[in-house]
Coordinates of N, CA, C and O in Angstrom, one line a residue:
D225 N -29.0 -6.1 19.1 CA -30.2 -6.6 18.5 C -30.5 -6.6 16.9 O -31.3 -7.4 16.5
Y226 N -29.6 -5.6 16.4 CA -29.5 -5.9 14.8 C -29.0 -7.1 14.0 O -29.2 -7.5 13.4
F227 N -27.8 -7.4 14.8 CA -27.0 -8.6 14.4 C -27.3 -9.9 15.3 O -27.4 -9.8 16.5
T228 N -27.1 -11.0 14.8 CA -26.8 -12.3 15.5 C -25.6 -12.8 15.2 O -25.0 -13.1 14.0
L229 N -24.6 -12.7 16.2 CA -23.1 -13.0 16.3 C -23.1 -14.4 16.7 O -23.8 -14.8 17.7
P230 N -22.0 -15.0 16.2 CA -21.3 -16.5 17.0 C -21.4 -16.4 18.5 O -21.1 -15.2 19.0
N231 N -21.2 -17.4 19.1 CA -20.9 -17.7 20.2 C -21.7 -16.8 21.4 O -22.7 -16.8 21.2
N232 N -21.1 -16.0 22.2 CA -21.7 -15.2 23.1 C -22.0 -13.6 23.0 O -22.4 -12.8 23.5
E233 N -21.6 -13.5 21.5 CA -21.7 -12.1 20.6 C -20.9 -11.0 21.2 O -20.9 -10.0 20.8
R234 N -20.1 -11.3 22.0 CA -18.8 -10.5 22.9 C -17.5 -10.9 22.1 O -16.8 -10.0 21.8
Y235 N -17.2 -12.2 22.1 CA -16.0 -12.7 21.6 C -16.4 -13.9 21.0 O -17.2 -14.8 21.6
Y236 N -15.7 -14.0 19.7 CA -16.5 -15.2 18.7 C -15.2 -15.3 17.6 O -14.5 -14.4 17.6
D237 N -15.5 -16.3 16.8 CA -14.8 -16.3 15.6 C -15.4 -16.9 14.8 O -16.7 -17.4 14.6
L238 N -14.8 -16.6 13.3 CA -15.7 -17.3 12.3 C -14.5 -17.4 11.1 O -13.4 -16.8 11.2
V239 N -14.9 -18.4 10.2 CA -13.7 -18.7 8.9 C -14.5 -17.9 7.7 O -15.5 -18.4 7.3
R240 N -13.5 -17.4 6.7 CA -13.9 -16.7 5.5 C -12.7 -17.3 4.8 O -11.5 -16.9 4.9
G241 N -12.9 -18.4 4.1 CA -11.7 -18.9 2.9 C -10.5 -19.4 4.2 O -10.8 -20.0 4.9
N242 N -9.4 -19.1 3.6 CA -8.3 -19.2 4.4 C -7.9 -18.1 5.5 O -6.8 -18.2 5.9
V243 N -8.9 -17.2 6.1 CA -8.9 -16.4 7.0 C -9.7 -16.8 8.3 O -10.9 -17.1 7.9
H244 N -8.9 -17.2 9.4 CA -9.9 -17.3 10.5 C -9.9 -16.0 11.3 O -8.7 -15.3 11.9
L245 N -11.1 -15.5 11.5 CA -11.3 -14.3 12.2 C -11.6 -14.3 13.7 O -12.6 -15.2 14.0
F246 N -11.0 -13.7 14.5 CA -11.3 -13.8 16.2 C -11.7 -12.4 16.7 O -10.6 -11.5 16.6
A247 N -12.9 -12.4 16.7 CA -13.1 -10.9 17.8 C -13.2 -11.1 19.2 O -13.7 -12.1 19.6
V248 N -12.4 -10.1 19.8 CA -12.2 -10.1 21.0 C -12.9 -9.0 22.0 O -12.9 -7.8 21.3
D249 N -13.5 -8.9 22.9 CA -14.0 -8.0 23.5 C -13.2 -7.3 24.5 O -12.7 -7.7 25.5
S250 N -12.5 -6.0 24.3 CA -11.4 -5.4 25.1 C -11.8 -4.5 26.1 O -11.4 -3.7 26.8
D251 N -13.4 -4.5 26.1 CA -14.0 -3.5 27.1 C -13.7 -4.0 28.4 O -13.8 -5.0 28.8
P252 N -13.3 -3.0 29.4 CA -12.8 -3.4 30.8 C -14.2 -4.2 31.6 O -14.1 -4.6 32.7
H253 N -15.3 -3.8 30.9 CA -16.6 -4.5 31.5 C -16.9 -5.8 31.2 O -18.0 -6.2 31.4
E254 N -16.0 -6.3 30.3 CA -16.4 -7.5 29.6 C -16.5 -8.6 31.0 O -15.5 -8.7 31.6
P255 N -17.8 -9.4 31.1 CA -17.9 -10.2 32.0 C -17.0 -11.5 32.4 O -16.6 -11.6 33.2
H256 N -16.1 -11.9 31.2 CA -15.2 -12.9 31.4 C -13.8 -12.4 31.4 O -13.0 -13.2 31.4
G257 N -13.8 -11.1 31.6 CA -12.4 -10.5 32.0 C -11.6 -10.0 30.5 O -12.0 -10.8 29.4
I258 N -10.6 -9.4 30.7 CA -9.8 -8.9 29.6 C -8.3 -9.2 30.0 O -7.3 -8.9 29.2
A259 N -7.8 -9.7 31.1 CA -6.4 -10.1 31.3 C -6.3 -11.4 30.5 O -6.9 -12.1 30.2
N260 N -4.9 -11.3 30.4 CA -4.1 -12.7 29.5 C -4.6 -13.9 30.0 O -4.1 -14.8 29.2
N261 N -5.1 -13.9 31.4 CA -5.3 -15.5 31.9 C -7.1 -15.6 32.2 O -7.4 -16.4 32.7
S262 N -7.6 -14.6 31.6 CA -9.3 -14.4 31.9 C -9.7 -15.7 31.3 O -9.4 -16.4 30.1
T263 N -11.2 -15.8 31.1 CA -11.8 -16.9 30.5 C -12.0 -16.4 28.8 O -11.6 -17.7 28.1
Q264 N -11.9 -15.4 28.6 CA -11.9 -15.0 27.3 C -10.6 -15.2 26.5 O -10.3 -15.8 25.4
A265 N -9.6 -14.9 27.2 CA -8.0 -15.1 26.5 C -7.9 -16.7 26.5 O -7.2 -17.2 25.6
Q266 N -8.2 -17.6 27.4 CA -8.3 -18.9 27.5 C -9.0 -19.6 26.1 O -8.5 -20.3 25.5
W267 N -10.0 -19.0 26.1 CA -11.0 -19.3 24.7 C -10.3 -19.0 23.5 O -9.9 -19.6 22.7
L268 N -9.5 -17.5 23.4 CA -8.9 -17.4 22.2 C -7.6 -18.3 22.0 O -7.3 -18.5 21.1
Q269 N -6.8 -18.5 23.1 CA -5.7 -19.3 23.0 C -5.9 -20.6 22.4 O -5.4 -21.2 21.7
T270 N -7.0 -21.2 23.0 CA -7.2 -22.4 22.5 C -8.0 -22.5 21.2 O -7.6 -23.4 20.4
A271 N -8.5 -21.6 20.9 CA -9.2 -21.3 19.6 C -7.9 -21.1 18.4 O -7.9 -21.7 17.5
L272 N -7.2 -20.0 18.4 CA -5.9 -19.8 17.8 C -5.1 -21.4 17.4 O -4.7 -21.7 16.4
Q273 N -4.8 -21.8 18.7 CA -3.9 -23.0 18.6 C -4.8 -24.3 17.8 O -3.8 -25.2 17.1
G274 N -6.0 -24.4 18.1 CA -6.7 -25.3 17.2 C -7.1 -25.0 15.8 O -7.6 -25.7 15.1
S275 N -6.7 -23.8 15.3 CA -7.4 -23.3 14.1 C -6.2 -23.9 12.8 O -4.9 -23.9 13.1
A276 N -6.9 -24.6 11.7 CA -6.0 -24.7 10.8 C -5.8 -23.9 9.6 O -5.3 -24.1 8.5
A277 N -6.2 -22.7 9.9 CA -6.4 -21.7 8.8 C -5.0 -21.0 8.4 O -4.1 -21.1 9.4
R278 N -4.8 -20.5 7.6 CA -3.5 -19.9 6.8 C -3.1 -18.7 7.8 O -1.9 -18.4 8.4
W279 N -4.2 -17.9 7.8 CA -4.1 -16.5 8.7 C -5.3 -16.5 9.7 O -6.4 -16.9 9.5
K280 N -4.6 -15.9 10.7 CA -5.2 -15.9 12.0 C -5.4 -14.7 12.3 O -4.4 -13.9 12.9
F281 N -6.6 -13.8 12.5 CA -6.6 -12.5 12.5 C -7.4 -12.1 13.5 O -8.4 -12.4 13.7
V282 N -6.9 -11.5 14.7 CA -7.4 -11.1 16.0 C -7.6 -9.6 15.7 O -6.8 -8.9 15.3
Y283 N -8.9 -9.3 16.2 CA -9.4 -7.9 16.3 C -10.3 -7.4 17.5 O -11.0 -8.1 18.1
F284 N -10.1 -6.3 18.2 CA -10.7 -5.9 18.9 C -10.5 -4.2 19.2 O -9.8 -3.8 18.3
H285 N -11.1 -3.6 20.0 CA -11.4 -2.2 20.1 C -10.0 -1.4 20.4 O -9.5 -0.5 19.9
H286 N -9.5 -1.7 21.6 CA -8.5 -1.1 22.6 C -6.9 -1.4 22.4 O -6.6 -2.6 22.4
P287 N -6.2 -0.7 21.5 CA -4.9 -1.3 21.1 C -4.0 -1.5 22.3 O -3.7 -0.5 23.1
P288 N -3.4 -3.0 22.1 CA -2.5 -3.0 22.9 C -1.1 -1.8 22.8 O -0.6 -1.8 24.0
Y289 N -0.8 -1.6 21.8 CA 0.3 -0.6 21.4 C -0.3 0.5 20.7 O -0.8 0.3 19.6
S290 N 0.2 1.6 21.2 CA -0.3 3.0 20.3 C 0.8 4.0 20.7 O 1.1 4.4 21.7
S291 N 1.0 4.9 19.6 CA 1.6 6.0 19.7 C 0.8 7.5 19.6 O 1.0 8.4 19.4
S292 N -0.4 7.2 19.9 CA -1.7 8.3 19.7 C -2.1 8.6 21.2 O -1.4 8.4 22.1
S293 N -3.3 9.3 21.1 CA -3.8 10.1 22.1 C -3.7 9.3 23.3 O -3.6 9.5 24.8
H294 N -4.4 8.3 23.3 CA -4.9 7.2 24.3 C -3.6 6.5 24.8 O -3.5 5.9 26.1
G295 N -2.6 6.2 24.0 CA -1.5 5.4 24.3 C -1.7 3.9 24.4 O -3.0 3.5 23.9
S296 N -1.0 3.2 24.8 CA -0.8 1.7 24.8 C -1.9 1.1 25.9 O -2.0 1.8 27.0
N297 N -2.5 0.2 25.9 CA -3.4 -0.5 26.6 C -2.5 -1.8 27.2 O -2.6 -2.9 26.6
A298 N -1.7 -1.6 28.1 CA -1.1 -2.9 28.9 C -1.7 -4.0 29.0 O -1.5 -5.3 28.9
T299 N -3.2 -4.1 29.4 CA -3.9 -5.1 29.6 C -4.1 -6.0 28.5 O -4.4 -7.3 28.7
M300 N -4.0 -5.4 27.2 CA -4.5 -5.9 25.9 C -3.2 -6.7 25.6 O -3.2 -7.0 24.3
Q301 N -2.2 -6.3 26.1 CA -0.6 -6.9 25.5 C -0.6 -8.7 25.7 O 0.2 -8.9 26.5
W302 N -1.7 -9.4 25.2 CA -1.6 -10.9 25.5 C -0.7 -11.5 24.5 O 0.0 -10.6 23.5
P303 N 0.0 -12.7 24.9 CA 1.0 -13.2 24.2 C 0.4 -13.9 22.6 O 0.3 -15.0 22.3
F304 N -0.3 -12.8 22.1 CA -1.1 -13.5 20.6 C -0.1 -14.0 19.6 O -0.3 -14.9 19.1
K305 N 1.1 -13.7 19.2 CA 2.1 -14.2 18.5 C 2.4 -15.9 19.1 O 2.5 -16.8 18.4
D306 N 2.7 -16.2 20.6 CA 2.9 -17.3 21.0 C 1.4 -18.2 20.8 O 1.8 -19.4 20.5
W307 N 0.2 -17.6 20.9 CA -0.9 -18.4 20.7 C -1.1 -18.7 19.2 O -1.9 -19.4 18.8
G308 N -0.5 -18.2 18.2 CA -0.5 -18.4 17.0 C -1.2 -17.5 16.1 O -1.6 -17.8 14.7
A309 N -1.5 -16.3 16.4 CA -2.0 -15.0 15.5 C -1.2 -14.9 14.5 O 0.1 -14.8 14.8
S310 N -1.7 -14.4 13.4 CA -0.8 -13.8 12.1 C -0.9 -12.5 12.5 O 0.3 -11.6 11.8
V311 N -1.8 -11.5 12.8 CA -2.0 -10.4 12.8 C -2.9 -10.0 14.0 O -3.8 -10.6 14.1
V312 N -2.8 -8.7 14.4 CA -3.9 -8.2 15.4 C -4.0 -6.4 14.8 O -3.4 -5.9 14.4
L313 N -5.6 -6.4 14.9 CA -5.9 -5.3 14.2 C -6.9 -4.4 15.7 O -7.6 -5.4 16.3
S314 N -6.7 -3.3 16.0 CA -7.4 -2.6 16.9 C -8.0 -1.0 16.5 O -7.5 -0.9 15.3
G315 N -8.6 -0.6 17.1 CA -9.2 0.9 16.8 C -8.9 1.8 17.9 O -7.7 2.0 18.4
H316 N -10.0 2.4 18.5 CA -10.3 3.3 19.6 C -9.5 4.7 19.3 O -10.0 5.7 19.7
E317 N -8.0 4.5 18.9 CA -7.4 5.8 18.4 C -7.9 6.3 17.0 O -8.0 5.5 16.3
H318 N -7.9 7.7 16.8 CA -8.4 8.2 15.5 C -7.3 8.6 14.7 O -7.3 9.7 14.4
S319 N -6.8 7.6 14.8 CA -5.2 7.7 13.7 C -4.9 6.4 13.4 O -5.8 5.4 13.6
Y320 N -4.0 6.0 12.5 CA -3.5 5.0 12.1 C -2.0 4.7 12.5 O -1.2 5.5 12.2
E321 N -2.0 3.5 12.7 CA -0.5 3.2 13.1 C -0.1 1.3 12.7 O -1.0 0.5 12.9
R322 N 1.0 1.3 12.1 CA 1.5 -0.3 11.9 C 2.6 -0.3 12.7 O 3.6 0.5 12.8
L323 N 2.6 -1.4 13.8 CA 3.8 -1.8 14.6 C 4.3 -3.3 14.4 O 3.4 -4.0 13.9
N324 N 5.3 -3.5 14.6 CA 6.0 -4.8 14.7 C 6.7 -5.0 16.3 O 7.7 -4.4 16.3
V325 N 5.7 -5.8 16.8 CA 6.2 -6.0 18.5 C 6.6 -7.5 18.4 O 5.6 -8.3 18.2
D326 N 7.8 -7.7 18.9 CA 8.1 -9.2 18.9 C 8.0 -9.8 17.6 O 7.6 -11.3 17.8
G327 N 8.1 -9.2 16.5 CA 7.9 -10.1 15.3 C 6.3 -10.5 14.9 O 6.0 -11.0 14.1
L328 N 5.3 -9.7 15.6 CA 4.0 -9.8 15.1 C 3.8 -8.4 14.8 O 3.6 -7.4 15.1
T329 N 2.7 -8.5 13.4 CA 2.4 -7.1 13.2 C 1.2 -6.8 13.6 O 0.0 -7.5 13.8
Y330 N 0.8 -5.5 14.3 CA -0.2 -4.9 14.8 C -0.7 -3.7 14.0 O 0.1 -3.0 13.7
F331 N -2.0 -3.5 13.9 CA -2.5 -2.4 13.2 C -3.5 -1.6 14.3 O -4.4 -2.1 14.8
V332 N -3.1 -0.4 14.1 CA -4.4 0.6 14.8 C -5.0 1.6 13.7 O -4.4 2.1 13.2
N333 N -6.2 1.4 13.6 CA -6.9 1.9 12.6 C -8.2 2.5 13.1 O -9.3 1.8 13.0
G334 N -8.1 4.0 13.3 CA -9.3 4.7 13.5 C -9.3 5.9 12.9 O -9.7 6.7 13.3
V335 N -8.9 5.8 11.6 CA -9.1 7.0 10.5 C -10.3 6.7 9.7 O -10.4 7.3 8.5
G336 N -11.5 6.4 10.4 CA -12.7 6.0 9.6 C -13.6 7.1 9.5 O -14.5 7.4 8.6
G337 N -13.5 8.3 10.4 CA -14.5 9.2 10.3 C -14.4 10.2 11.4 O -15.0 11.3 11.0
A338 N -14.1 9.8 12.7 CA -14.3 10.7 13.7 C -13.2 11.7 13.5 O -12.2 11.3 12.8
A339 N -13.1 12.9 14.3 CA -12.2 14.0 14.5 C -10.7 12.9 14.7 O -10.5 12.1 15.5
L340 N -9.8 13.4 13.9 CA -8.3 12.8 14.0 C -7.5 13.1 15.1 O -7.7 14.2 15.5
Y341 N -6.8 12.1 15.8 CA -5.9 12.4 17.0 C -4.4 12.4 16.2 O -4.1 11.8 15.1
V342 N -3.4 13.1 16.9 CA -2.2 13.4 16.3 C -1.3 12.0 17.1 O -1.4 11.7 18.0
C343 N -0.3 11.5 16.0 CA 0.6 10.9 16.4 C 1.6 11.5 17.2 O 1.9 12.6 17.0
K344 N 1.9 11.0 18.4 CA 3.0 11.7 18.9 C 4.4 11.6 18.6 O 4.4 10.6 17.7
D345 N 5.1 12.7 19.0 CA 6.5 12.5 18.2 C 7.5 11.5 18.9 O 8.0 10.7 17.9
Q346 N 7.2 11.2 20.2 CA 7.9 9.9 20.8 C 6.7 8.7 20.4 O 5.9 8.5 21.2
K347 N 7.4 7.7 19.7 CA 6.5 6.5 18.9 C 7.1 5.4 20.0 O 7.8 5.4 20.5
V348 N 6.0 4.5 20.3 CA 6.2 3.4 21.0 C 7.2 2.4 20.4 O 7.3 2.6 19.0
P349 N 7.9 1.6 21.1 CA 8.8 0.7 20.4 C 8.1 -0.2 19.6 O 6.8 -0.5 19.7
G350 N 8.6 -0.3 18.2 CA 7.8 -1.2 17.3 C 7.2 -0.4 16.2 O 6.5 -1.1 15.1
S351 N 6.7 0.8 16.5 CA 6.1 1.5 15.7 C 6.9 1.8 14.2 O 8.0 2.1 14.3
Q352 N 6.2 1.4 13.2 CA 6.7 1.6 11.7 C 6.2 2.8 10.9 O 6.9 3.2 10.2
K353 N 4.9 2.8 11.4 CA 4.4 3.9 10.5 C 3.0 4.5 11.5 O 2.2 3.8 12.1
C354 N 3.0 5.9 11.6 CA 2.0 6.6 12.1 C 1.5 7.7 11.3 O 2.1 8.5 10.7
Y355 N 0.2 7.6 11.1 CA -0.5 8.3 9.8 C -1.8 9.2 10.7 O -2.6 8.3 11.2
D356 N -1.8 10.3 10.6 CA -3.1 11.3 11.2 C -3.3 12.4 10.3 O -3.9 13.2 10.8
D357 N -3.0 12.2 8.9 CA -3.5 13.5 8.1 C -4.7 13.5 7.6 O -5.2 14.5 6.9
D358 N -5.4 12.4 7.3 CA -6.6 12.3 6.5 C -7.5 11.1 6.9 O -6.9 10.0 7.6
F359 N -8.7 11.0 6.6 CA -9.7 9.7 6.9 C -9.0 8.8 5.8 O -8.6 9.0 4.7
G360 N -9.6 7.5 6.3 CA -9.2 6.4 5.2 C -9.6 5.0 5.7 O -10.5 5.1 6.7
A361 N -9.5 4.1 4.8 CA -9.9 2.7 5.2 C -8.8 1.6 4.8 O -7.8 2.0 4.0
M362 N -8.6 0.6 5.4 CA -7.7 -0.4 5.1 C -8.4 -1.4 4.1 O -9.7 -2.1 4.0
L363 N -7.6 -1.7 3.1 CA -7.9 -3.1 2.2 C -7.0 -4.2 2.5 O -5.8 -3.8 2.5
V364 N -7.6 -5.1 2.8 CA -7.1 -6.3 3.3 C -7.3 -7.5 2.4 O -8.6 -7.8 1.9
E365 N -6.3 -8.1 1.7 CA -6.3 -9.2 0.9 C -5.6 -10.5 1.4 O -4.6 -10.2 1.4
A366 N -6.4 -11.4 1.3 CA -5.7 -12.8 1.7 C -5.6 -13.8 0.8 O -6.7 -14.3 0.6
G367 N -4.2 -13.9 0.5 CA -4.1 -14.9 -0.6 C -3.7 -16.5 0.2 O -3.7 -16.2 1.3
T368 N -3.2 -17.3 -0.9 CA -2.7 -18.4 -0.2 C -1.3 -18.3 0.7 O -1.3 -18.7 1.8
C369 N -0.6 -17.3 0.0 CA 1.0 -17.2 0.7 C 1.1 -15.9 1.3 O 2.1 -15.7 1.9
Q370 N 0.5 -14.8 0.7 CA 0.7 -13.7 1.2 C -0.9 -13.1 1.8 O -1.9 -13.2 1.3
M371 N -0.8 -12.0 2.5 CA -2.0 -11.2 3.0 C -1.2 -9.9 2.8 O -0.1 -9.5 3.2
S372 N -2.0 -9.0 2.4 CA -1.9 -7.6 2.1 C -2.6 -6.5 2.6 O -3.9 -7.0 2.7
F373 N -1.8 -5.8 2.9 CA -2.6 -4.6 4.0 C -2.4 -3.0 3.1 O -1.3 -2.7 3.0
L374 N -3.4 -2.3 2.6 CA -3.2 -1.0 2.3 C -4.1 -0.3 3.1 O -5.2 -0.5 3.3
L375 N -3.5 1.1 3.2 CA -4.2 2.3 3.9 C -4.3 3.4 2.8 O -3.4 3.6 2.2
I376 N -5.7 3.4 2.5 CA -6.2 4.2 1.4 C -6.9 5.4 1.9 O -8.1 5.3 2.6
T377 N -6.5 6.5 1.7 CA -7.2 7.8 2.1 C -8.4 8.0 1.3 O -8.7 7.2 0.1
R378 N -9.3 9.0 1.5 CA -10.6 9.3 1.0 C -10.3 9.7 -0.6 O -11.2 9.7 -1.1
S379 N -9.1 10.3 -0.6 CA -8.7 10.8 -2.0 C -8.2 9.9 -2.8 O -7.8 10.0 -3.9
G380 N -8.0 8.6 -2.4 CA -7.4 7.3 -2.9 C -6.0 7.0 -2.8 O -5.4 6.3 -3.4
A381 N -5.2 8.3 -2.1 CA -3.8 7.8 -2.2 C -3.6 6.9 -1.0 O -4.1 6.7 0.1
I382 N -2.4 6.0 -1.4 CA -2.1 4.8 -0.4 C -1.1 5.4 0.6 O 0.0 6.1 -0.1
Q383 N -1.2 5.2 1.6 CA -0.5 6.1 2.8 C 0.5 4.8 3.4 O 1.4 5.3 4.1
D384 N 0.1 3.6 3.4 CA 0.8 2.5 3.9 C 0.6 1.3 3.1 O -0.6 1.0 2.7
R385 N 1.6 0.3 3.0 CA 1.2 -0.9 2.2 C 2.3 -1.9 3.1 O 3.4 -1.5 3.4
H386 N 1.5 -2.8 3.5 CA 2.3 -3.9 4.0 C 1.9 -5.3 3.7 O 0.9 -5.5 3.4
K387 N 2.9 -6.3 3.6 CA 2.5 -7.8 3.3 C 3.3 -8.6 4.4 O 4.0 -8.5 4.6
L388 N 2.1 -9.7 4.4 CA 2.8 -10.9 5.3 C 3.0 -12.2 4.6 O 2.0 -12.2 3.5
S389 N 4.1 -12.9 4.5 CA 4.2 -14.1 3.8 C 4.1 -15.3 4.6 O 4.5 -15.3 5.8
A390 N 3.6 -16.5 4.1 CA 3.5 -17.5 4.8 C 4.0 -18.8 4.1 O 4.1 -20.1 4.8
C391 N 4.3 -18.7 3.0 CA 5.0 -19.8 2.3 C 6.8 -19.9 2.1 O 7.1 -20.2 1.0
G392 N 7.2 -19.0 2.8 CA 8.7 -19.0 2.5 C 8.9 -17.8 1.8 O 8.1 -17.0 1.5
N393 N 10.2 -17.9 1.2 CA 10.6 -16.7 0.1 C 9.5 -16.8 -1.0 O 9.6 -15.9 -1.7

């Protein structure tokens, strides 16, 4: 009741500059479902494919891929890349991880303040960076041709940096 969100307030989209943000509800109790053929997934596929934005940023709570305590959530392993997503962000795990799965960048960012979880020694395929030493936040900057991501700890140390390019070399 504190916020008024677009659409049905569980999954929705909004555009900010050259970024189209797509919020998805990954809770198993979502009335429209969380399977990749659910009403919600069909909405996302249509919205992603209809978007003219340079960057298409999908985000939700439960990570499709994770090398931390809860592990990967197979139900949320939707074909985001095929549908047109540029990047996928999730939380739930109290650690940070950057993955590249089938050419799409996934982030799991849960180092915002609750007790940290340990990254497992055995990483899931595609894991490129897993961090569990300190609290932090991501800084995301979206330009015309590049989108950059920094994981910055509370002391100001940069623990990960990643860039996506959309205008060729």
